[in-house]
mmCIF file of C-alpha atoms in Angstrom:
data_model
loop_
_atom_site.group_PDB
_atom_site.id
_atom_site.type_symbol
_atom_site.label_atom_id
_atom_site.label_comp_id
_atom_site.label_asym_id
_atom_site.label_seq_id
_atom_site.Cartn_x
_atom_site.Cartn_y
_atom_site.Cartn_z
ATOM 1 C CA UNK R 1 -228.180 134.041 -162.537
ATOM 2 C CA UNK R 2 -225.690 132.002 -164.410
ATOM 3 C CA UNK R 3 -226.438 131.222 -168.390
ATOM 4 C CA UNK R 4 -225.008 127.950 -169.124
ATOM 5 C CA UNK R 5 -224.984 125.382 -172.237
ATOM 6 C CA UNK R 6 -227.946 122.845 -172.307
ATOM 7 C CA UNK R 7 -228.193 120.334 -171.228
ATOM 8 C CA UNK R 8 -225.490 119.229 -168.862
ATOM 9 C CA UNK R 9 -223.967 115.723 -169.642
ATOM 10 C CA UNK R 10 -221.590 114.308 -166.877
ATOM 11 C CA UNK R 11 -219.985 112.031 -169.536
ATOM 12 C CA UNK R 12 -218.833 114.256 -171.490
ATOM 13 C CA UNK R 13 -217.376 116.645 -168.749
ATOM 14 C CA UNK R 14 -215.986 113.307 -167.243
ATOM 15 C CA UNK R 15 -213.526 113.244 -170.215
ATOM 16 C CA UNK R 16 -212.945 116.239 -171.232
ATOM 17 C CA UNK R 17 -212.429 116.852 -167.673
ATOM 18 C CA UNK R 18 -209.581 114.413 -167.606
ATOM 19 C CA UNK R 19 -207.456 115.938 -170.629
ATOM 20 C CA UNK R 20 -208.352 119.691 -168.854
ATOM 21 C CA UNK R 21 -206.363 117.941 -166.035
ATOM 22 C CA UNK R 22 -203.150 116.762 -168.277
ATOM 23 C CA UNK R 23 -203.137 120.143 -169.782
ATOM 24 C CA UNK R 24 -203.046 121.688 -165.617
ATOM 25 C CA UNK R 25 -199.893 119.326 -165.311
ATOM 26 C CA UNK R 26 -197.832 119.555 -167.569
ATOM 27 C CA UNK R 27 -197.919 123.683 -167.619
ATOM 28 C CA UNK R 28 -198.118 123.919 -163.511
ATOM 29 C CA UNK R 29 -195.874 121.018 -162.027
ATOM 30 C CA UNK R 30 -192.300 122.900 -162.766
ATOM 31 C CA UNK R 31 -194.140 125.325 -159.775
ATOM 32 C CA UNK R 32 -195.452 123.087 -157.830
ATOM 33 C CA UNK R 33 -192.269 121.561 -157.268
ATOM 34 C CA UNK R 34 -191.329 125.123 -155.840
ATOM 35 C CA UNK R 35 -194.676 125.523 -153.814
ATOM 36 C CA UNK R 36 -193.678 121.979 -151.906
ATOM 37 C CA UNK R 37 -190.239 122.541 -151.471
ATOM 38 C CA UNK R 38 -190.778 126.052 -150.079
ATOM 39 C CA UNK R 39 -193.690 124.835 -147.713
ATOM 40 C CA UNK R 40 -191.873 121.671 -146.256
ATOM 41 C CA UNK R 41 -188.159 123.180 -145.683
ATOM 42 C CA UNK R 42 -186.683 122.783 -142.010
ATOM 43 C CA UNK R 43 -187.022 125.275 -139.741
ATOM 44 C CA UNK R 44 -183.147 127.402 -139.795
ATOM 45 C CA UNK R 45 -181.004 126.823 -136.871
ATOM 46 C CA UNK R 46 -180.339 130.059 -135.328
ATOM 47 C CA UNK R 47 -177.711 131.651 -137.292
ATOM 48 C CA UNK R 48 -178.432 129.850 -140.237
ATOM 49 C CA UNK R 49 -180.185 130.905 -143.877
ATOM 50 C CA UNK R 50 -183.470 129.774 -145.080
ATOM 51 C CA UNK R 51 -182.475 126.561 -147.517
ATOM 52 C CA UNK R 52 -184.866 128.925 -149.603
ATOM 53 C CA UNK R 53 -184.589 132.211 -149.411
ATOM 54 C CA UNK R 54 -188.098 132.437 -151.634
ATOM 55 C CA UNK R 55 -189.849 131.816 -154.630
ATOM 56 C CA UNK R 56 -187.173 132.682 -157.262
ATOM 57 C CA UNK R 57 -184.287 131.760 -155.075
ATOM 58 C CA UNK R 58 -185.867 128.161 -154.851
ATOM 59 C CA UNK R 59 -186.384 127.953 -158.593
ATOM 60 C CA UNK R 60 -182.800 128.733 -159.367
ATOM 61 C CA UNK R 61 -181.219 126.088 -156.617
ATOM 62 C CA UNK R 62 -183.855 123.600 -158.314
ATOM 63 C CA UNK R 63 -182.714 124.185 -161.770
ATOM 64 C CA UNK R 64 -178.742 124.653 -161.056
ATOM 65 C CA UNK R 65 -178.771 121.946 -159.058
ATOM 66 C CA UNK R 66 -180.756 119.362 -161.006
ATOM 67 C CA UNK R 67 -181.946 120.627 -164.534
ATOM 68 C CA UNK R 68 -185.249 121.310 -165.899
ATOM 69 C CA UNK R 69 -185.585 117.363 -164.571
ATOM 70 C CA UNK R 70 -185.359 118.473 -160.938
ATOM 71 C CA UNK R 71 -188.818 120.852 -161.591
ATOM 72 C CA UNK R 72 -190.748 118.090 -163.047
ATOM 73 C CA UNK R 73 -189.607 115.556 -159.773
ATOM 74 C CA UNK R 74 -192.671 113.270 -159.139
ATOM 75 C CA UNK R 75 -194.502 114.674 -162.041
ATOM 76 C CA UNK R 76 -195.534 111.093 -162.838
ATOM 77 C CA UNK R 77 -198.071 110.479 -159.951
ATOM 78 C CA UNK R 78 -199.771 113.703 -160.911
ATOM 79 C CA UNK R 79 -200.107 112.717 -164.741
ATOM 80 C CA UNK R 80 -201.371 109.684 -163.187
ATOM 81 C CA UNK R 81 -203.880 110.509 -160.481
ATOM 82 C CA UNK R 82 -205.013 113.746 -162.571
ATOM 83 C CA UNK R 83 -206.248 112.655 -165.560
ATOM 84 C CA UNK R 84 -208.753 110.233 -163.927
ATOM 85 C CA UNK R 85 -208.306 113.159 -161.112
ATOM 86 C CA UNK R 86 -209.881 116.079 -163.599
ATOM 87 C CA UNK R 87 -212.061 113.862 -165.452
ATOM 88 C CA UNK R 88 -214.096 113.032 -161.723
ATOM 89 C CA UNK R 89 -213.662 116.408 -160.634
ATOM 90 C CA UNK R 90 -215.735 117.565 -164.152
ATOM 91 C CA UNK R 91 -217.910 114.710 -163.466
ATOM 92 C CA UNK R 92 -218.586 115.846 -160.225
ATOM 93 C CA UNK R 93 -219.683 119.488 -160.844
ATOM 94 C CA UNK R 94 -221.492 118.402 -163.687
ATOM 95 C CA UNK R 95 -223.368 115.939 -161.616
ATOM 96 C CA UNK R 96 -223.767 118.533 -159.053
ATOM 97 C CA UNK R 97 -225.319 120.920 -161.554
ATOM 98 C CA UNK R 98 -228.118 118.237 -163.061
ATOM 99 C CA UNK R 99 -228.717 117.449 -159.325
ATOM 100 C CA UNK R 100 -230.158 121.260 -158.790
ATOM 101 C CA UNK R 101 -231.890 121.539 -162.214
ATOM 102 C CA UNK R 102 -235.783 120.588 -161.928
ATOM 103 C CA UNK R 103 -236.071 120.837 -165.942
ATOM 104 C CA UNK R 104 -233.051 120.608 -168.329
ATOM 105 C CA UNK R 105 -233.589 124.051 -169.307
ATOM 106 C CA UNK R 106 -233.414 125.552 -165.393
ATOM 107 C CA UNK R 107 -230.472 127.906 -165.476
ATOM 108 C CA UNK R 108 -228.260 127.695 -161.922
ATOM 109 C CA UNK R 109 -227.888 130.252 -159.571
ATOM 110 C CA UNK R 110 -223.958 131.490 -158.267
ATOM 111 C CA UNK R 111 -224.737 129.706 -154.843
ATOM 112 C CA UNK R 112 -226.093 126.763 -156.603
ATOM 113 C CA UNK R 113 -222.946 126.528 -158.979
ATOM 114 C CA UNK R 114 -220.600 126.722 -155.780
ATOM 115 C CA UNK R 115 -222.600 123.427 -154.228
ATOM 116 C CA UNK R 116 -221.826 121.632 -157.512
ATOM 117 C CA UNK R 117 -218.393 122.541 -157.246
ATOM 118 C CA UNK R 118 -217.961 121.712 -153.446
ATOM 119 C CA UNK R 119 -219.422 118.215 -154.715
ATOM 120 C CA UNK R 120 -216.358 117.594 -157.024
ATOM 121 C CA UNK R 121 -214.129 118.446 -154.449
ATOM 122 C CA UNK R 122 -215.083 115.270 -152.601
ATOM 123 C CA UNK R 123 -215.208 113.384 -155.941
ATOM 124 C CA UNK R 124 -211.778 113.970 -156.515
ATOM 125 C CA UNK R 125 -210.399 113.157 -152.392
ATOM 126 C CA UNK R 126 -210.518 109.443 -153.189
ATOM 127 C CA UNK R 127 -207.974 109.702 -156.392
ATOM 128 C CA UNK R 128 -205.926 113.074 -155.275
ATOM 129 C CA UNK R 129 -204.806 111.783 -152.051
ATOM 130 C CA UNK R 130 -202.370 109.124 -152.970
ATOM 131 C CA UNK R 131 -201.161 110.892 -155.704
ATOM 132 C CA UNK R 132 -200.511 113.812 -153.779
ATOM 133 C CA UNK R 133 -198.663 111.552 -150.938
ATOM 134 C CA UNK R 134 -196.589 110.018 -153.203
ATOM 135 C CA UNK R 135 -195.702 113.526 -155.241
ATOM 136 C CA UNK R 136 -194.861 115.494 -152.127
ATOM 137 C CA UNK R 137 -192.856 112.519 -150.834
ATOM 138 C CA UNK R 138 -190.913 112.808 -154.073
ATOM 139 C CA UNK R 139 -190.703 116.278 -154.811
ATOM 140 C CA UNK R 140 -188.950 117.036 -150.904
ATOM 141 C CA UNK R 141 -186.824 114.120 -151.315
ATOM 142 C CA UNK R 142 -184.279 115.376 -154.105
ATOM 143 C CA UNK R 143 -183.632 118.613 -152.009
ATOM 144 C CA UNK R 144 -182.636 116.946 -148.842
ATOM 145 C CA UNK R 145 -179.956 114.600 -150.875
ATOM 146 C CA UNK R 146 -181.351 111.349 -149.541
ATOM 147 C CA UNK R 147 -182.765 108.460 -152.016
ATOM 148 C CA UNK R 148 -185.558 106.649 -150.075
ATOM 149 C CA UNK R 149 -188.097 106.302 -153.679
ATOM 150 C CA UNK R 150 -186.872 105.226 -156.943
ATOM 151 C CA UNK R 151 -190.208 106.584 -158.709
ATOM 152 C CA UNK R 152 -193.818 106.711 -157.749
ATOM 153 C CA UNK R 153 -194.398 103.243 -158.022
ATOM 154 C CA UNK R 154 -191.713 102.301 -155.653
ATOM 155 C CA UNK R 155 -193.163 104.941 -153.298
ATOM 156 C CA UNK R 156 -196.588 103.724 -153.455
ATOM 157 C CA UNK R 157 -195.055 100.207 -152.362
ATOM 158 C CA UNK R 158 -192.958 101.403 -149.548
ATOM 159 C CA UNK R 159 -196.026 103.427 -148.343
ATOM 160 C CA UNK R 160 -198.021 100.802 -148.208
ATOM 161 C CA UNK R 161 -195.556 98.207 -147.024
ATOM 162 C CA UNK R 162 -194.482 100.324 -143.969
ATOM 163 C CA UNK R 163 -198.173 101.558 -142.940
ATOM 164 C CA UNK R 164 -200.867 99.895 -145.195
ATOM 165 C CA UNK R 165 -203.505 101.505 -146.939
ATOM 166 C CA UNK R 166 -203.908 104.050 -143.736
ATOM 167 C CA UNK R 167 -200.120 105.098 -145.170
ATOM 168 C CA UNK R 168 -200.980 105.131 -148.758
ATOM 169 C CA UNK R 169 -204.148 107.855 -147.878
ATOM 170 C CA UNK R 170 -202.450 109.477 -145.364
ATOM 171 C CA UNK R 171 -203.797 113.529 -145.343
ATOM 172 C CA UNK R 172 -206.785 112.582 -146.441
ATOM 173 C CA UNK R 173 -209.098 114.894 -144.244
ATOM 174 C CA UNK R 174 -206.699 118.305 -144.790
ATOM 175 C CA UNK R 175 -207.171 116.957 -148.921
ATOM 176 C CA UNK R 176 -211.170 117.144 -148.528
ATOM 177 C CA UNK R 177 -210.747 120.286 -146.174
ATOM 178 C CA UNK R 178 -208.708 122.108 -148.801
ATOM 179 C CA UNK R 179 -210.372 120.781 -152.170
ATOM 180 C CA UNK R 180 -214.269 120.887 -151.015
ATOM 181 C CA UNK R 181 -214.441 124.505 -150.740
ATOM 182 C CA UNK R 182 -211.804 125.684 -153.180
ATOM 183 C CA UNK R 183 -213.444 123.499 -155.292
ATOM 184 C CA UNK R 184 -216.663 125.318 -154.605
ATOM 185 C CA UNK R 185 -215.123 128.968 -155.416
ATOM 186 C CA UNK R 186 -213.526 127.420 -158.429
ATOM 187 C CA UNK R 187 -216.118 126.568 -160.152
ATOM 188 C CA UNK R 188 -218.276 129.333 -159.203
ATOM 189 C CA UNK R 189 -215.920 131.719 -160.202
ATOM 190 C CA UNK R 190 -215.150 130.444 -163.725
ATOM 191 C CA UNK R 191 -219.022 130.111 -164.245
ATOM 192 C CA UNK R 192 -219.155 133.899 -163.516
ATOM 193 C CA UNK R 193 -216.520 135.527 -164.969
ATOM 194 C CA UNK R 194 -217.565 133.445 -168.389
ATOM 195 C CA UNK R 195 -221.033 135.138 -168.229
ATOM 196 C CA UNK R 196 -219.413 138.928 -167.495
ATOM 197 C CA UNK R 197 -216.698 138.184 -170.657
ATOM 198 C CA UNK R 198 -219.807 137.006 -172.530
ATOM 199 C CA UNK R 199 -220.561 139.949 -175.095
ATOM 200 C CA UNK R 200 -224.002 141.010 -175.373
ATOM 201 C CA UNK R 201 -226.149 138.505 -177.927
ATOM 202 C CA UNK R 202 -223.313 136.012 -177.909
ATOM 203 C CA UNK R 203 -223.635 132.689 -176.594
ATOM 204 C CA UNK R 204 -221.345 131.356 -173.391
ATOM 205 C CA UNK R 205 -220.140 128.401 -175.908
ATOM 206 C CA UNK R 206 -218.598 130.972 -178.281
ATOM 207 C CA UNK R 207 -216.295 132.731 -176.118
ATOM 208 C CA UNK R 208 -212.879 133.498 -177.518
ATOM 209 C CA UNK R 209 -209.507 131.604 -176.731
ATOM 210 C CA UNK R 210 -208.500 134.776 -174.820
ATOM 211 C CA UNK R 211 -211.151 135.217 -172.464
ATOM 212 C CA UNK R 212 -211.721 131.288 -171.559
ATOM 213 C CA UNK R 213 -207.817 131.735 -170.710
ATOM 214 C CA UNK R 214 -208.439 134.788 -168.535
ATOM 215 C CA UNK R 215 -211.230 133.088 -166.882
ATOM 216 C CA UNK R 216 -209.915 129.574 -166.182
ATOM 217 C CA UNK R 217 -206.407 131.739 -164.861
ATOM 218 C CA UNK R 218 -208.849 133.882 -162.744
ATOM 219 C CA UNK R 219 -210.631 130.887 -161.575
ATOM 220 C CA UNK R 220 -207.539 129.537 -160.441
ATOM 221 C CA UNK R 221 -206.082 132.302 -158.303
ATOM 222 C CA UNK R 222 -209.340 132.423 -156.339
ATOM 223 C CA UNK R 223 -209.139 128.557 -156.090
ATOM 224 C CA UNK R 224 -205.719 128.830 -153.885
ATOM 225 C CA UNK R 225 -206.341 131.767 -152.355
ATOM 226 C CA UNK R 226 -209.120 129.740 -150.180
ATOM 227 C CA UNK R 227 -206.385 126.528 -150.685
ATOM 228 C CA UNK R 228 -203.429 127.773 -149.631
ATOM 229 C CA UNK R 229 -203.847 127.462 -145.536
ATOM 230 C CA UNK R 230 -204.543 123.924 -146.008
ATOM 231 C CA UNK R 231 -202.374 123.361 -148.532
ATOM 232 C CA UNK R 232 -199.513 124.282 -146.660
ATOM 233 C CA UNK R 233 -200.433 121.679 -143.178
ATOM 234 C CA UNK R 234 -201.485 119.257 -145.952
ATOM 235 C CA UNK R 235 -197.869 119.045 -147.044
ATOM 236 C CA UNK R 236 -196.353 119.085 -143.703
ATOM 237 C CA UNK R 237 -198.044 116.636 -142.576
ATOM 238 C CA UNK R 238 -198.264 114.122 -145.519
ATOM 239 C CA UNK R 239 -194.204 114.479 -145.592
ATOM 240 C CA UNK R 240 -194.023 114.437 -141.695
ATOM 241 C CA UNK R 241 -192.198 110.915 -140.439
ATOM 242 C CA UNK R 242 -194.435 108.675 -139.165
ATOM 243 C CA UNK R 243 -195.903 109.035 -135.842
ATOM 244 C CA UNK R 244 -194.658 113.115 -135.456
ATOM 245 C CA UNK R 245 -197.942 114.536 -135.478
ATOM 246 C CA UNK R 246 -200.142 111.717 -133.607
ATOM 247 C CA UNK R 247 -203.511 114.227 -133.137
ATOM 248 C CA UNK R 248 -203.337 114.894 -137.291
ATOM 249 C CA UNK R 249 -203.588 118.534 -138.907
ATOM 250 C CA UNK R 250 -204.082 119.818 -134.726
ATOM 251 C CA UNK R 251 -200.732 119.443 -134.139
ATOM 252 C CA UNK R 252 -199.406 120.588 -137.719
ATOM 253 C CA UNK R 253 -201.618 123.814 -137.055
ATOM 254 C CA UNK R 254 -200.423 124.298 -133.697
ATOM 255 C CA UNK R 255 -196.778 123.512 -134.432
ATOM 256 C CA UNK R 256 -196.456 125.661 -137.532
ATOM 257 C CA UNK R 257 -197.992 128.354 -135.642
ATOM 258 C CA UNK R 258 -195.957 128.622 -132.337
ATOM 259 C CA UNK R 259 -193.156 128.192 -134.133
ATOM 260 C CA UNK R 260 -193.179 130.462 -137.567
ATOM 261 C CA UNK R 261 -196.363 132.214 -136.754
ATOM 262 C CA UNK R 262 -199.714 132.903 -138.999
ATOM 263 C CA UNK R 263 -197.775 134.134 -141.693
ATOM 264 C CA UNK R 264 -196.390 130.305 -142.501
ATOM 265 C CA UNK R 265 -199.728 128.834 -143.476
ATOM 266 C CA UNK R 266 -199.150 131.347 -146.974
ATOM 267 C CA UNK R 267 -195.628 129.388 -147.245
ATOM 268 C CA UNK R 268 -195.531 128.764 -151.134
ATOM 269 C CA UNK R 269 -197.866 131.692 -151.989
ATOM 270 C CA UNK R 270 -195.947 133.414 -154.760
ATOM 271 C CA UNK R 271 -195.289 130.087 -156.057
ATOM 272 C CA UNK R 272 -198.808 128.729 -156.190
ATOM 273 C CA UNK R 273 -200.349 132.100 -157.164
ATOM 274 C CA UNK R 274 -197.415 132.348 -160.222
ATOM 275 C CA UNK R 275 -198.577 128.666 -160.902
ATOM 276 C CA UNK R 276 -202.364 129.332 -160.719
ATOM 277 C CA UNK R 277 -203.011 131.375 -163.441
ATOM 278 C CA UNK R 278 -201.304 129.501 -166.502
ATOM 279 C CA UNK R 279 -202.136 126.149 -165.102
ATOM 280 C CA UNK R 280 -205.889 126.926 -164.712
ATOM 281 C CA UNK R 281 -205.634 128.647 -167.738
ATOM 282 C CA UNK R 282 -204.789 125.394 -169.832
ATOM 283 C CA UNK R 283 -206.699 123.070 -167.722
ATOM 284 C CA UNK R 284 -210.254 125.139 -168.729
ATOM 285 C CA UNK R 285 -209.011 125.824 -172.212
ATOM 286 C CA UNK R 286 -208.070 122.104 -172.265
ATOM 287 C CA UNK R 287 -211.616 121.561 -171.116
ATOM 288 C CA UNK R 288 -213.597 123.699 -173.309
ATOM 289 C CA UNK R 289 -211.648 122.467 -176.568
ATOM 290 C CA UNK R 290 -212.176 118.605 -175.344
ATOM 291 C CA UNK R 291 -215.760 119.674 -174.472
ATOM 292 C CA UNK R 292 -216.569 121.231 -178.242
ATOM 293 C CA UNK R 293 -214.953 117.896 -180.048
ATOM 294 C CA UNK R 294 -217.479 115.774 -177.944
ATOM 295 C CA UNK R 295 -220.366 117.646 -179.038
ATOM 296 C CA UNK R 296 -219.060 117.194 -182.535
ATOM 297 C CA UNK R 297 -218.361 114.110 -182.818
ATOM 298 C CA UNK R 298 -221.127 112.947 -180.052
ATOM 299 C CA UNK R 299 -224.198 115.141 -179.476
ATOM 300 C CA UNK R 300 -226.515 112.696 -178.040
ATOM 301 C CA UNK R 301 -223.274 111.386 -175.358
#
C-alpha cells in the first residue's frame, strides 16, 4: 500500500505540474535533440557510415556543427506544449487518484496508482501531439541542411496549411500508445520508490532534496524503458513525408523491422536513458517544491 499526502487536490498538482514540466525541458531537450536525430537518420547506402555513429558521436557533430544552439533546436514548442503539457498530466493523475478514493483518507494501492497514471497519459495526448510534430520536424531538419520551418510557429502553419488539422495531430495514436502506459509505470514507480526512501516515522512530504531527485530520475528511466519502442515509430512516422506510410505505425513497424531489425525500435536508447534521469529528476523536484509553496500560500486550493 502506498502512503500519500491528504487530501489530493487536482488544482494544485495542475500547476505545479506545469512548472515540474519547464524544469523537464530545459535540463532534458539538449538530449532529446540527440534521441530524434539518432532515431530518424537515413538508412546508410551500402558502403557508407552511419550519419551517427551513436550517442556521443551525434552530440559532438550537433555541437561542432551548430553550437550549444543546435541542441536546444525546436526547444520552443516543448516549453510551449509542456508547461500546459505537465500541468494536465499532474492534473490527470491527481484526478485519477481522487477517482479511486471512497473517503479522502483511503490510501491507494500500486495497481491503483498505475490507473491514475495511465489516465494522465491520455490527458496529456491532446496537448503533446502537436508539440511533438512540430519539435521532431524541427529538430531533424538542421541535420539534413535543408530550411523548410523558420520556427515552430511557421511549422505549425505549414502543417496545417498543407494537411489541416489531420497534419497538425499527425502520430497521434503511437503518442497515446507510448504515453498511456509509460505514464502508468511513471507514476507508479515514483509513488513507490518515495515510500521505500521514506525513513521510518517520517512523513512522505518531508523527504530530502536527494532522495525526491533519485526517485523522480528512477521514475524516469522506467518511464522510457516501456516508451522507447514507440517512441522510436512515433518519430519516424511523424517526420515521414506525407503519404509514405499510408496504413500508419503498421507500416513504420514493419518497415523498420525488415529493414534494421528488432534492435532499431531501442534507436536513441543511450540518449533517452542519459536524458531520463536528470530530466525526471528536475521535473519531480520542480513538482514537489511548486507543490509545498501552494500549500503555503493556499491550503484550502
Amino acid at each position: 500500500m502506498a502512503e500519500q499526502p491528504q487530501p489530493i487536490s487536482p488544482l494544485k498538482n495542475f500547476f505545479a505540474g506545469g512548472f515540474g514540466g519547464v524544469c523537464l525541458v530545459f535540463v532534458g531537450h539538449p538530449l532529446d535533440t540527440i534521441k530524434v536525430r539518432l532515431q530518424t537518420q537515413p538508412k546508410p547506402q551500402p558502403g557508407q557510415a552511419p550519419l551517427y555513429s551513436g550517442t556521443f558521436d551525434c552530440f559532438r557533430k550537433t555541437l561542432v556543427g551548430e553550437g550549444v544552439r543546435g541542441l536546444y533546436r525546436g526547444m520552443a514548442a516543448p516549453i510551449v506544449g509542456v508547461t500546459p503539457m505537465f500541468a494536465v498530466c499532474f492534473f490527470g493523475f491527481g484526478l485519477g487518484k481522487r477517482l479511486q478514493q471512497r473517503k479522502p483518507d483511503d490510501v491507494l494501492t500500486y495497481p491503483q496508482l498505475f490507473a491514475a497514471g495511465m489516465l494522465s497519459g491520455v490527458f496529456t495526448t491532446v496537448i503533446m501531439a502537436p508539440g511533438e510534430r512540430i519539435k521532431c520536424l524541427l529538430q531533424i531538419q538542421a541535420a539534413t541542411g535543408e530550411t523548410k520551418y523558420s520556427g515552430s510557429l511557421d511549422c505549425a502553419k505549414q502543417l496545417y496549411r498543407e494537411a489541416g488539422i489531420r497534419g497538425v495531430y499527425k502520430g497521434t495514436v503511437l503518442t497515446l500508445m507510448r504515453d498511456v502506459p509509460a505514464s502508468g509505470m511513471y507514476f507508479m514507480t515514483y509513488e513507490w520508490l518515495k515510500n521505500i526512501l521514506t525513513p521510518e516515522g517520517k512523513s512522505v512530504s518531508d523527504l530530502s532534496v536527494p532522495r525526491i531527485l533519485f526517485a523522480g530520475g528512477l521514475a524516469g528511466i522506467f518511464n522510457w524503458a516501456v516508451a522507447i519502442p514507440p517512441d522510436v515509430l512515433k518519430s519516424r512516422f511523424q517526420t515521414a513525408p506525407a503519404g509514405k506510410y499510408p496504413n500508419g505505425f503498421r507500416d513504420v513497424l514493419r518497415e523498420l523491422i525488415r529493414e534494421e531489425g528488432v534492435a532499431s525500435l531501442y534507436k536513441g536508447f543511450t540518449a533517452v536513458m542519459i536524458r531520463a534521469f536528470p530530466a525526471n529528476a528536475a521535473c519531480f523536484l520542480g513538482f514537489e517544491v511548486a507543490m509545498k509553496f501552494l500549500n503555503w500560500i493556499a491550503p484550502n486550493l
